[in-house]
Coordinates of C-alpha atoms and ligand atoms in Angstrom, one line a residue:
X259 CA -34.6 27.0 -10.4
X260 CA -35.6 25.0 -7.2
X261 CA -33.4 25.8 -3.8
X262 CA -30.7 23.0 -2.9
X263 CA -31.8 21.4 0.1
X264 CA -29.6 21.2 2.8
X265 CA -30.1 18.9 5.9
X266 CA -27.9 20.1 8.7
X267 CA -26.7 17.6 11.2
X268 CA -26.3 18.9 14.6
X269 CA -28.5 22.4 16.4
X270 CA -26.0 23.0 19.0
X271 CA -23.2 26.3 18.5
X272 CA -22.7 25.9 14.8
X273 CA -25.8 24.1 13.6
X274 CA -27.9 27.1 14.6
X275 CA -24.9 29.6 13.8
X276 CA -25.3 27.8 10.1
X277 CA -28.9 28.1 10.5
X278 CA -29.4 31.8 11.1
X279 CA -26.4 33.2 9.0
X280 CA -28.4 31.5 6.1
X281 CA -31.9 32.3 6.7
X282 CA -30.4 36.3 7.6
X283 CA -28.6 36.2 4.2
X284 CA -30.8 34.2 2.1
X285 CA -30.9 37.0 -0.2
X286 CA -27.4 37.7 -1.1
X287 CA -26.5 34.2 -0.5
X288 CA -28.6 33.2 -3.2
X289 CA -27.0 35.7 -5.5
X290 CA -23.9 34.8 -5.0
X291 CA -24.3 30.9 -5.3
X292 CA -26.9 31.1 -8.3
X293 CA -30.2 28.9 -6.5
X294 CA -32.1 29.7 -3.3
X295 CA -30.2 27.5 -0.5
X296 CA -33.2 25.9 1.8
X297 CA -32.1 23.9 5.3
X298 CA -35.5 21.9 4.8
X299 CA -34.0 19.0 7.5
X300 CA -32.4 19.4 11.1
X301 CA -31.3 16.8 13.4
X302 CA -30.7 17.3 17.1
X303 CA -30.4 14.5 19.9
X304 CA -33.3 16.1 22.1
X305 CA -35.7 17.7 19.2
X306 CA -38.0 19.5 22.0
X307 CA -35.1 21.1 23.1
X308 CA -34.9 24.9 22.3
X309 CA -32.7 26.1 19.9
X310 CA -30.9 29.7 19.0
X311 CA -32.2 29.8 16.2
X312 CA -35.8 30.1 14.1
X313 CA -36.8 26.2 13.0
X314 CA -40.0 27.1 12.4
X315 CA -39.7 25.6 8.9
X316 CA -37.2 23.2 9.4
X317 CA -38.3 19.2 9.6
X318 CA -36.5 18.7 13.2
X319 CA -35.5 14.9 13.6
X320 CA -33.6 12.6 16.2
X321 CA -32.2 10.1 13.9
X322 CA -29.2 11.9 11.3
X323 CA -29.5 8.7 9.7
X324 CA -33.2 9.8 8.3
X325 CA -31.3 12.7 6.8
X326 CA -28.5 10.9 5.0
X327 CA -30.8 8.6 3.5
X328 CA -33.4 11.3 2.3
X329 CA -33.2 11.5 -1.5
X330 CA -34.6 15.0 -1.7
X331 CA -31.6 16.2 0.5
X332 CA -28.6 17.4 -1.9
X333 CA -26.1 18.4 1.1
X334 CA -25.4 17.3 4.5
X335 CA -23.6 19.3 6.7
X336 CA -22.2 17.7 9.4
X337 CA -21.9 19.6 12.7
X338 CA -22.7 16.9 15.8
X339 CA -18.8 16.2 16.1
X340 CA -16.8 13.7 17.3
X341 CA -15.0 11.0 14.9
X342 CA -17.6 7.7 15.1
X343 CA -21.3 8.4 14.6
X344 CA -19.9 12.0 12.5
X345 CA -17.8 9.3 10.6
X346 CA -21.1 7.1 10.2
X347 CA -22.7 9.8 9.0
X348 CA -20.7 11.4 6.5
X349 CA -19.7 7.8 5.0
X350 CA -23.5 6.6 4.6
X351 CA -23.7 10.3 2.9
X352 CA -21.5 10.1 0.4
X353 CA -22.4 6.6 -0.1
X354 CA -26.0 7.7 -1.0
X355 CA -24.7 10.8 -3.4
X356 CA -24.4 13.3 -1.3
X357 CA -22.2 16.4 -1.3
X358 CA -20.7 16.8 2.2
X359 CA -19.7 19.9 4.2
X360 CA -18.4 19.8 8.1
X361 CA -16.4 21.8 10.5
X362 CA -15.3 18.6 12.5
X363 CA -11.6 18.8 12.5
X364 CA -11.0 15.7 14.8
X365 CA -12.8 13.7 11.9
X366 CA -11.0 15.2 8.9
X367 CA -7.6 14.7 10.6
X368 CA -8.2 11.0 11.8
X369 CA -10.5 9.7 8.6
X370 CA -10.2 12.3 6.2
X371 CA -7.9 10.2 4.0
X372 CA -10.6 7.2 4.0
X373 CA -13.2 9.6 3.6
X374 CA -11.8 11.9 0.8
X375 CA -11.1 8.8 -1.5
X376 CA -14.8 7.8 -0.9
X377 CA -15.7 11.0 -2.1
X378 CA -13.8 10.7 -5.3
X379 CA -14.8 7.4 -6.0
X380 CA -18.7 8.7 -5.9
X381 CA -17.7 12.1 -7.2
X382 CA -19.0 14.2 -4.2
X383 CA -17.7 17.1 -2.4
X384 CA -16.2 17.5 1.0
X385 CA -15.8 20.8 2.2
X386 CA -14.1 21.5 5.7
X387 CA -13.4 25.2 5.5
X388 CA -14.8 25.8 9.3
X389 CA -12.4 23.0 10.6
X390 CA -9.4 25.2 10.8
X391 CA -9.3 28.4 12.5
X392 CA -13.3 29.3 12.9
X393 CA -14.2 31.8 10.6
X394 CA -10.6 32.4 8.7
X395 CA -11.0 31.5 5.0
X396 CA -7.7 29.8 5.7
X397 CA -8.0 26.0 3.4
X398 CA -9.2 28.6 0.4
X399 CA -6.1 31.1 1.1
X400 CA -3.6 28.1 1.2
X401 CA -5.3 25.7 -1.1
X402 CA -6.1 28.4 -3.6
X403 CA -4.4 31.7 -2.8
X404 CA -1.0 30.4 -2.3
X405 CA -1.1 27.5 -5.1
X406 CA 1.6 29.3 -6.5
X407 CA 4.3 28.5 -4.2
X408 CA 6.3 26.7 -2.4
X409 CA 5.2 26.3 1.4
X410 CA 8.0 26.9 3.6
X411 CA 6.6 26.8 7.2
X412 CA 3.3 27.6 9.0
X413 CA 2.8 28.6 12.4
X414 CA -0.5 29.8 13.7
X415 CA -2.8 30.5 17.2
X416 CA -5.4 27.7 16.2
X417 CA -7.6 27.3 18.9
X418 CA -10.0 29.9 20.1
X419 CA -10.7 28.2 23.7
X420 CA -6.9 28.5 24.6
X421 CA -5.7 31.4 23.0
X422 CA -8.8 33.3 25.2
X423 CA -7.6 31.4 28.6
X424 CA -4.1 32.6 28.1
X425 CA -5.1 36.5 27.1
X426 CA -7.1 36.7 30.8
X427 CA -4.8 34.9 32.8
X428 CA -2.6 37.6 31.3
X429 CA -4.4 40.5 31.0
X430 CA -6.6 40.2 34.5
X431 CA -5.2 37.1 36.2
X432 CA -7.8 35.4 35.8
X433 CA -7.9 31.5 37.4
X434 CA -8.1 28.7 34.9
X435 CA -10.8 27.2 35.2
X436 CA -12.3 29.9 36.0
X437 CA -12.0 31.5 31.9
X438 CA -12.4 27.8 30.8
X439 CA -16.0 27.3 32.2
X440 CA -16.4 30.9 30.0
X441 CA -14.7 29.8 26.8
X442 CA -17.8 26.7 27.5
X443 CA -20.5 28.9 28.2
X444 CA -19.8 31.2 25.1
X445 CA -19.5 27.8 22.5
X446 CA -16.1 28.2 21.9
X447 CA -14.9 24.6 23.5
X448 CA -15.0 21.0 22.3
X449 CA -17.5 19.1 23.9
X450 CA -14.7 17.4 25.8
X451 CA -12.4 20.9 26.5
X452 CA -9.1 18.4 27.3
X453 CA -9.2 19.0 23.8
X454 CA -8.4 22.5 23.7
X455 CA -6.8 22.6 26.7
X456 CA -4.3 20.0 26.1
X457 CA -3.6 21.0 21.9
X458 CA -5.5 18.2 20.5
X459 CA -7.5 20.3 19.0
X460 CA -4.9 21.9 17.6
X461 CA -3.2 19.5 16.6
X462 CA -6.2 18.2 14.3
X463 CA -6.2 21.2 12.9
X464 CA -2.4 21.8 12.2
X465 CA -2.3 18.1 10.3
X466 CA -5.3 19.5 8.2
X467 CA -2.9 23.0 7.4
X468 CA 0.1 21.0 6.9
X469 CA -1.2 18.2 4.5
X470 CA -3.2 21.5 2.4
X471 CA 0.4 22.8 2.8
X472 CA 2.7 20.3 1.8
X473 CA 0.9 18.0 -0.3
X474 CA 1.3 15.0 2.5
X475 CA -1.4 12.3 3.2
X476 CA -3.4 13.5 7.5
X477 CA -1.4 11.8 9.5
X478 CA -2.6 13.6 13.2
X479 CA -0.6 10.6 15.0
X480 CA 2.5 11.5 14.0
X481 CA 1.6 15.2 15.5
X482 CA 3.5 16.1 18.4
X483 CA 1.3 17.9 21.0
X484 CA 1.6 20.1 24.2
X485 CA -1.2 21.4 25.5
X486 CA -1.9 25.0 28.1
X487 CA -2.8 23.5 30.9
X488 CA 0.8 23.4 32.4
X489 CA 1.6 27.1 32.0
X490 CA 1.0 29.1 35.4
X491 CA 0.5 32.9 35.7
X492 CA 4.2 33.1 36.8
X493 CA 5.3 31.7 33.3
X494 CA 2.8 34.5 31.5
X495 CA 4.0 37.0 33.7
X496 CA 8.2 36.4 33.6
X497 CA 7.6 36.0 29.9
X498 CA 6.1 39.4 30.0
X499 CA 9.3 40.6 31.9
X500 CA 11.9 39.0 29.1
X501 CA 9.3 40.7 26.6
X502 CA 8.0 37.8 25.3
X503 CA 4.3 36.8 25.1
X504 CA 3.0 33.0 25.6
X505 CA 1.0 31.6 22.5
X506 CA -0.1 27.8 22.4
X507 CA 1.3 27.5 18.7
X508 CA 0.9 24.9 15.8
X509 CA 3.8 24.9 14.0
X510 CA 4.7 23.1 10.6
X511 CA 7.9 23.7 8.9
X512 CA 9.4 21.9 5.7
X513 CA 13.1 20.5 6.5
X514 CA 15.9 18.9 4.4
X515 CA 14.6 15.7 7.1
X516 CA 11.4 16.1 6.8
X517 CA 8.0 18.0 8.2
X518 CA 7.7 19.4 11.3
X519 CA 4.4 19.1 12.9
X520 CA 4.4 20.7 16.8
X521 CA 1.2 21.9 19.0
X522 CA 3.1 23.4 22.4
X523 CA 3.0 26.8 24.3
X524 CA 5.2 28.7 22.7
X525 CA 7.1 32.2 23.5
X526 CA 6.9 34.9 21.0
X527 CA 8.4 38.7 20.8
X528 CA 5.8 40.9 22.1
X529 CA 6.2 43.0 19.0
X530 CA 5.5 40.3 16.6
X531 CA 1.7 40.9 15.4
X532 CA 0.9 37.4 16.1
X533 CA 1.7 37.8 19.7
X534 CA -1.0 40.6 19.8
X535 CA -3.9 38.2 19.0
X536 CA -6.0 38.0 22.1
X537 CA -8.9 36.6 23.3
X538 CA -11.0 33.9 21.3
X539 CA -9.5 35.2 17.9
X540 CA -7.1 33.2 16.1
X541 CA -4.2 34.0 13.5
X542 CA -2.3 31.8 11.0
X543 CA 1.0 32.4 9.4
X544 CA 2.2 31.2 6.3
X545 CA 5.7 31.5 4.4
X546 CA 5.7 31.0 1.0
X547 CA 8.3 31.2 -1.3
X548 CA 7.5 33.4 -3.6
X549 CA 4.9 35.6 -1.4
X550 CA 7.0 36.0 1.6
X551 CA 4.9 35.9 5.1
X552 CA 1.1 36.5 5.0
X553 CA -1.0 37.0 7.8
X554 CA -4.2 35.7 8.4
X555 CA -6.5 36.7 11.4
X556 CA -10.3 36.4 12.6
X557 CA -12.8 34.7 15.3
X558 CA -11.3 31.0 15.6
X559 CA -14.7 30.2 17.0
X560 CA -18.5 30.8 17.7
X561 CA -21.7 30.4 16.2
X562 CA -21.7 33.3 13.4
X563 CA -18.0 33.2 12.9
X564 CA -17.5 29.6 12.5
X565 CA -21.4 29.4 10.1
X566 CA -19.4 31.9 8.3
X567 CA -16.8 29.2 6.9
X568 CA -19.4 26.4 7.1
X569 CA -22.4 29.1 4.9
X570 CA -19.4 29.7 2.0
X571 CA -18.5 25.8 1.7
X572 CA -22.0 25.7 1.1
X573 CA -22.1 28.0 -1.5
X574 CA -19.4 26.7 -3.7
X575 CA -21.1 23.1 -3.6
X576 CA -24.2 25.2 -5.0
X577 CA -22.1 26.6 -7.6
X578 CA -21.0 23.6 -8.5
X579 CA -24.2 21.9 -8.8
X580 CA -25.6 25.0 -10.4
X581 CA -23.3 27.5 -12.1
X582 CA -21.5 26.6 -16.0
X583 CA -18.7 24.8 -15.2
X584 CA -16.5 27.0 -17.3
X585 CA -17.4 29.6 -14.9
X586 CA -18.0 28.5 -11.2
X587 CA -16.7 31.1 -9.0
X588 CA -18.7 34.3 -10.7
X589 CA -16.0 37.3 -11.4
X590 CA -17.5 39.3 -9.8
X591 CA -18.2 36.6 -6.5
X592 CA -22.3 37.4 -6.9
X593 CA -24.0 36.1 -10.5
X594 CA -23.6 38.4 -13.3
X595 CA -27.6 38.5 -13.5
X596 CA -27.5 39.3 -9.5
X597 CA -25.7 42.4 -9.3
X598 CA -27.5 45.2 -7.4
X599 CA -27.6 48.8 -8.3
X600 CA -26.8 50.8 -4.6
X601 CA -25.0 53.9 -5.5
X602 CA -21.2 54.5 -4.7
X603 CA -21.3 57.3 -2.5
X604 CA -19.1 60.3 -3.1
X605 CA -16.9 61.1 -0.3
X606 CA -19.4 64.3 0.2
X607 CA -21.8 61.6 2.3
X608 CA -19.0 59.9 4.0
X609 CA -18.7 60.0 7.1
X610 CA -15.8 59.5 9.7
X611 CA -13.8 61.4 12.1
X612 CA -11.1 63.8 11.6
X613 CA -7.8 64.5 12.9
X614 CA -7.2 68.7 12.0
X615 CA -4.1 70.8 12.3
X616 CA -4.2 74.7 11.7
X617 CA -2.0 77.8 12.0
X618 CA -3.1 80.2 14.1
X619 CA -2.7 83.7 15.6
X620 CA -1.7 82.9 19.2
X621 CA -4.0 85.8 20.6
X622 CA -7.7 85.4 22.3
X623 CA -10.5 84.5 20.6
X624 CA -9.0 82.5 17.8
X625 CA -10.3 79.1 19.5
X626 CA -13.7 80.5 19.9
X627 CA -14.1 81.3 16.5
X628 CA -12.9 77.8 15.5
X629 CA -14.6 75.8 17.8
X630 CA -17.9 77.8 17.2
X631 CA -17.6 77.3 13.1
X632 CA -17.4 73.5 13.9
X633 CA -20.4 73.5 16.2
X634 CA -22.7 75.3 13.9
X635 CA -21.6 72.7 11.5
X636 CA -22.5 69.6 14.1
X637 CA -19.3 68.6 14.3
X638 CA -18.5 67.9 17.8
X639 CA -15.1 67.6 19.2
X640 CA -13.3 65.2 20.9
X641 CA -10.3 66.4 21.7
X642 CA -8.0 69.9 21.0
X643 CA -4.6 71.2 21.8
X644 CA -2.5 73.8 21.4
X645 CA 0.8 74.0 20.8
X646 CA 2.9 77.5 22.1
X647 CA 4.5 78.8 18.5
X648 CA 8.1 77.8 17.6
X649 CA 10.7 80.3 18.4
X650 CA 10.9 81.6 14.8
X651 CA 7.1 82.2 14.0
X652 CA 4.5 84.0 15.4
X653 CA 1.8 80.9 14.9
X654 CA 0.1 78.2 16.9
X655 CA -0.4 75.4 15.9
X656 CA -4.3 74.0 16.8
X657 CA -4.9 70.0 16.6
X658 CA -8.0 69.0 16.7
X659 CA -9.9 65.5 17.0
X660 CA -13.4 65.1 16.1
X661 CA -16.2 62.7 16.6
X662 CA -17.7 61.3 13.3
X663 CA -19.3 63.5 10.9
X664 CA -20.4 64.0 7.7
X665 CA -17.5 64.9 5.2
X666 CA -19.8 67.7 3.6
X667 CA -20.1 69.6 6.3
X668 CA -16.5 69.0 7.5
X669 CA -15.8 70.8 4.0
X670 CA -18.1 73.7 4.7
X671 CA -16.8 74.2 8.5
X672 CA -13.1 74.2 7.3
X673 CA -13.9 76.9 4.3
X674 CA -15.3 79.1 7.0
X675 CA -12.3 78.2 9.5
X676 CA -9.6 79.0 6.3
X677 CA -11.2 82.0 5.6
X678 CA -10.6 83.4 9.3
X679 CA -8.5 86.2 9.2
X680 CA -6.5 84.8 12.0
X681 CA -5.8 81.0 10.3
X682 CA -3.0 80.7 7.9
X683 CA -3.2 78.6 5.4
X684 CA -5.1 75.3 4.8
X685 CA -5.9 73.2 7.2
X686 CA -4.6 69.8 7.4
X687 CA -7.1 67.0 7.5
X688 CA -6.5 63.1 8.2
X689 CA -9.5 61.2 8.0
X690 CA -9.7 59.0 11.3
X691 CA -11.5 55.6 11.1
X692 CA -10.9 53.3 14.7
X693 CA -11.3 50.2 12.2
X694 CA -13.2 48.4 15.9
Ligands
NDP837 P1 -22.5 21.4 20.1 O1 -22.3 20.4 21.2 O2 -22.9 22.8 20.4 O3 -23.6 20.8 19.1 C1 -23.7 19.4 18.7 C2 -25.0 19.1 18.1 O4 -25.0 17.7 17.8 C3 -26.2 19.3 19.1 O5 -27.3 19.8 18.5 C4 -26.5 17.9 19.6 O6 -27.8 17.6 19.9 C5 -26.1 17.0 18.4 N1 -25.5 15.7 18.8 C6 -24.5 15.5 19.7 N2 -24.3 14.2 19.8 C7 -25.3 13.6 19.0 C8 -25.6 12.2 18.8 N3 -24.9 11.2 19.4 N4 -26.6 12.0 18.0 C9 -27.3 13.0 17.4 N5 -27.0 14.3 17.6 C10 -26.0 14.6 18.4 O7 -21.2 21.4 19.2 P2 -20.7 22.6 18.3 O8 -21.7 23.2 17.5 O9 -19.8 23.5 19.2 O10 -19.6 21.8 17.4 C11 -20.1 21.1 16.2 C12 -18.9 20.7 15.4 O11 -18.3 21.9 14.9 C13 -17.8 20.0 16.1 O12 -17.1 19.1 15.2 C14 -16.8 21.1 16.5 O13 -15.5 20.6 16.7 C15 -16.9 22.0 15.3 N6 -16.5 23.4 15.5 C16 -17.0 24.1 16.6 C17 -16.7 25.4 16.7 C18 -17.3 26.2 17.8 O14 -16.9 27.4 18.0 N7 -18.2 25.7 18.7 C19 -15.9 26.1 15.8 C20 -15.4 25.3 14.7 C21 -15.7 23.9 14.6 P3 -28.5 18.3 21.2 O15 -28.4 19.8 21.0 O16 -29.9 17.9 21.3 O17 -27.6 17.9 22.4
HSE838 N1 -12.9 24.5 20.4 C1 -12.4 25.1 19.2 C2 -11.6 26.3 19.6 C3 -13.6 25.5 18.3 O1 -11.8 26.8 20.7 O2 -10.8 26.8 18.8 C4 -13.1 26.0 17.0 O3 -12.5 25.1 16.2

C-alpha cells in the first residue's frame, strides 16, 4: 500500500521534533499504523534556514497555503502556532478534505468549536493530543480511558515553561528571567512567553481538559487566570517553611453551581506527589467516580516529547484511513501481520543491580571471602555494611549493594557465597532498578 503523505506545517521545536521521531521510527511506526507514513511536504517562513532535523527529502516551501491545497497530501499537521494564519490554515484544510492534526492549544481553545463542526460536516479528523501537557497521552486517557465515569475534578501542572521557572527559583534561587530566557533557549516557551508566564497557556489548555472532562462546549473566556510572574523567592521559600510547595495549577472542578475553571499559583503539601513534579515536566490529575484519583506525569514540552503526542495522532488518522473499521486500534497496538519475533529473555540475561543481606560469622576473613566470590564473578560493589550481631546471636548481618550485573552470574556468585562455611542460610536478594 502507498505511505500517507503528510505535509507538516511549521520546522521550528515540534515540526522538526515530528520530523525526526517519524523518520527514527519509521519502522515500527509503520507497523503499528498499517501504511508507511511519508512527510513528503514542509513549510517554514525562512526555507534556507537550517533546521534540526534531516529535510533532505522533504519538498521545503514558504507558502502553507501550497500544502493545504496539495491534493496528493492526506494530512496536515499544523505546528506554526498562533490562532489566525494556524486558523487559516487548518480551515482551508479541512475544507479541501483533509484530516487535521496540531498541538496548538491557543487555537483549539479559542476556535476549536467552529473548527470541530467543520470537521464533522466534511467528515475529517482533528487530532490535538500534543495541545495538552506535551508528551502525556492525556485527551486519550480522559477521552478514552476514563469514559467510564463521572469526572469529578481535575487539577494539573500544565505548563512546562513555568513549572521549570518555579523548580530553580526554588531549588537554586535562580533569577526569573534569568530561567525564562532558558525555558526559551531549550523550546519549551510560546513564542510570546507572557503566555506561560502569565497562565494563558494554561489556561488554553485547562478549557481543552475540562470540555474533554465535562462534556461542555471551549469556552477559554470564561477561564479565570493567574499567571507566575508575581510570585517572589520569599513566597517559594516561606511556603517551603509551612511545608507547602508553590505549583502554577489549572484546576477544574464540577459543582452543584457549576464548573470551576482556575489557572493561579497554587500551594500544595510537599508530600503530595504532584508537588514533586519539577522542572519542565508536567502532571495531571484526574478524579473520577468510579476510578478514584489517577495520576498522569511526563515532559509537558520539547521537541521529542511533544512529536511524541503529535507522531501517535498521526497514527490513529492512518488507521483510520487504512485499518478495517471493525478493528482500528490493533489488539495487540502493532498489526497482527507486523508482530516481530525478539525473544523474551529469561531473567538468567537480566541484568540490574542488587541489594543483598547475609548472615555471617562475625570473625576475620568472612568479608574477604565474600567480596572476592563477587569479584571473580564481575560484580562490582557499590556499597557494604556491617551490622555488629544482635545480643542473642552470634551472626552479622552483611548488606551489600551492587552495581548492575548480569543475573546469571549473580546466581553463580551467591551459590559460592551460601556454600561458605561461615554464611548461614540464603542470602537475601532485592533486585534494584533506579527507574532514571
Ligand atoms: P516554533 O516557533 O519553534 O516554530 C514555528 C514554526 O512555524 C517555524 O518553523 C516558523 O518558521 C513557522 N512559522 C511561524 N510563523 C509563520 C508564518 N507566519 N508563516 C509561515 N510559517 C510560520 O514553535 P514551536 O514548534 O515551539 O510550536 C509550534 C506549535 O506547537 C505551537 O502551537 C505551540 O504552542 C505548540 N506546542 C509547542 C510545544 C513546545 O514544547 N515548543 C509543546 C506543545 C505544543 P521559521 O522557522 O522559518 O521561523
Ligand atoms: N510553552 C508550553 C509549555 C509548551 O511550556 O508548557 C507546551 O505546551
Amino acid at each position: 500500500m502507498k505511505p500517507v503523505k503528510v505535509g507538516v506545517l511549521g520546522l521550528g521545536t515540534v515540526g522538526s521534533g515530528t520530523v525526526n521521531v517519524l523518520q527514527r521510527n519509521a519502522d515500527e511506526i509503520s507497523r503499528r499504523a498499517g501504511r508507511g507514513i511519508e512527510v513528503s511536504h514542509a513549510t517554514a517562513r525562512d526555507i534556507n534556514k537550517k533546521r534540526a532535523c534531516d529535510i533532505s527529502n522533504i519538498t521545503v516551501l514558504a507558502d502553507p497555503n501550497e500544502v493545504v491545497s496539495n491534493a496528493d497530501i492526506d494530512i496536515v499537521v499544523e505546528l506554526i502556532g498562533g490562532d489566525t494564519l494556524a486558523k487559516e490554515l487548518v480551515l482551508k484544510a479541512i475544507d479541501n478534505g483533509k484530516h487535521v492534526v496540531t498541538a496548538n492549544k491557543a487555537l483549539i481553545a479559542k476556535h476549536g468549536n467552529e473548527i470541530f463542526a467543520a470537521a464533522q460536516a466534511k467528515g475529517v479528523m482533528v487530532a490535538f493530543e500534543a495541545a495538552v501537557a506535551g508528551g502525556i497521552p492525556i485527551i486519550k486517557a480522559i477521552r478514552e480511558g476514563l469514559a467510564g465515569n463521572s469526572i469529578e475534578w481535575l487539577a494539573g501542572i500544565i505548563n512546562g515553561t513555568g513549572n521549570f521557572i518555579l523548580t530553580e527559583m526554588r531549588d537554586k534561587g535562580r533569577d526569573f528571567a534569568d530561567v525564562l530566557a532558558e525555558a526559551q533557549a531549550l523550546g519549551y516557551a510560546e513564542a510570546d512567553p507572557t503566555f506561560d508566564v502569565e497562565g494563558i497557556d494554561a489556561a488554553h489548555k485547562l478549557t481543552i481538559l475540562a470540555s474533554i472532562a465535562f462534556g461542555i462546549p471551549l469556552q477559554f473566556e470564561a477561564a479565570y487566570t493567574e499567571g507566575i510572574s508575581k510570585v517572589s523567592q520569599d513566597d517559594v521559600t516561606y511556603a517551603e517553611e509551612l511545608g507547602y510547595r508553590i505549583k502554577h495549577l489549572g484546576i477544574s472542578r464540577r459543582t452543584a453551581e457549576g464548573i470551576e475553571l482556575r489557572v493561579h499559583p497554587t500551594l500544595i503539601p510537599e508530600r503530595r506527589l504532584i508537588a514533586n513534579v519539577d522542572g519542565v515536566m508536567n502532571a495531571v490529575l484526574v478524579q473520577g467516580d468510579a476510578v478514584g484519583p489517577t495520576l498522569y506525569y511526563g515532559a509537558g514540552a520539547g521537541a521529542d516529547p511533544t512529536a511524541s503526542a503529535v507522531v501517535a495522532d498521526i497514527v490513529d488518522v492512518v488507521r483510520v484511513l487504512t485499518s478495517d473499521p471493525e478493528n482500528r486500534v490493533p489488539h495487540l497496538a502493532f498489526q497482527a501481520d507486523a508482530l516481530s519475533d525478539i525473544p523474551v529473555l529469561p531473567i538468567e540475561k537480566i541484568e540490574t543491580a542488587y541489594y543483598l543481606r547475609m548472615q555471617a560469622e562475625d570473625k576475620p576473613g568472612v568479608l574477604a571471602d565474600v567480596t572476592r566470590i563477587l569479584g571473580e564473578k564481575e560484580i562490582s560493589i557499590e556499597a557494604i555494611i556491617q551490622k555488629e550481631p544482635m545480643p542473642d546471636s552470634d551472626k552479622a548481618n552483611i548488606i551489600i549493594l551492587t552495581h548492575r550485573v548480569l543475573e546469571n552470574n549473580m546466581n553463580k556468585a551467591l551459590s559460592e557465597v551460601e556454600a561458605l562455611n561461615s554464611i548461614q542460610g540464603e542470602v537475601t536478594r532485592i533486585r534494584v532498578e533506579s527507574l532514571g
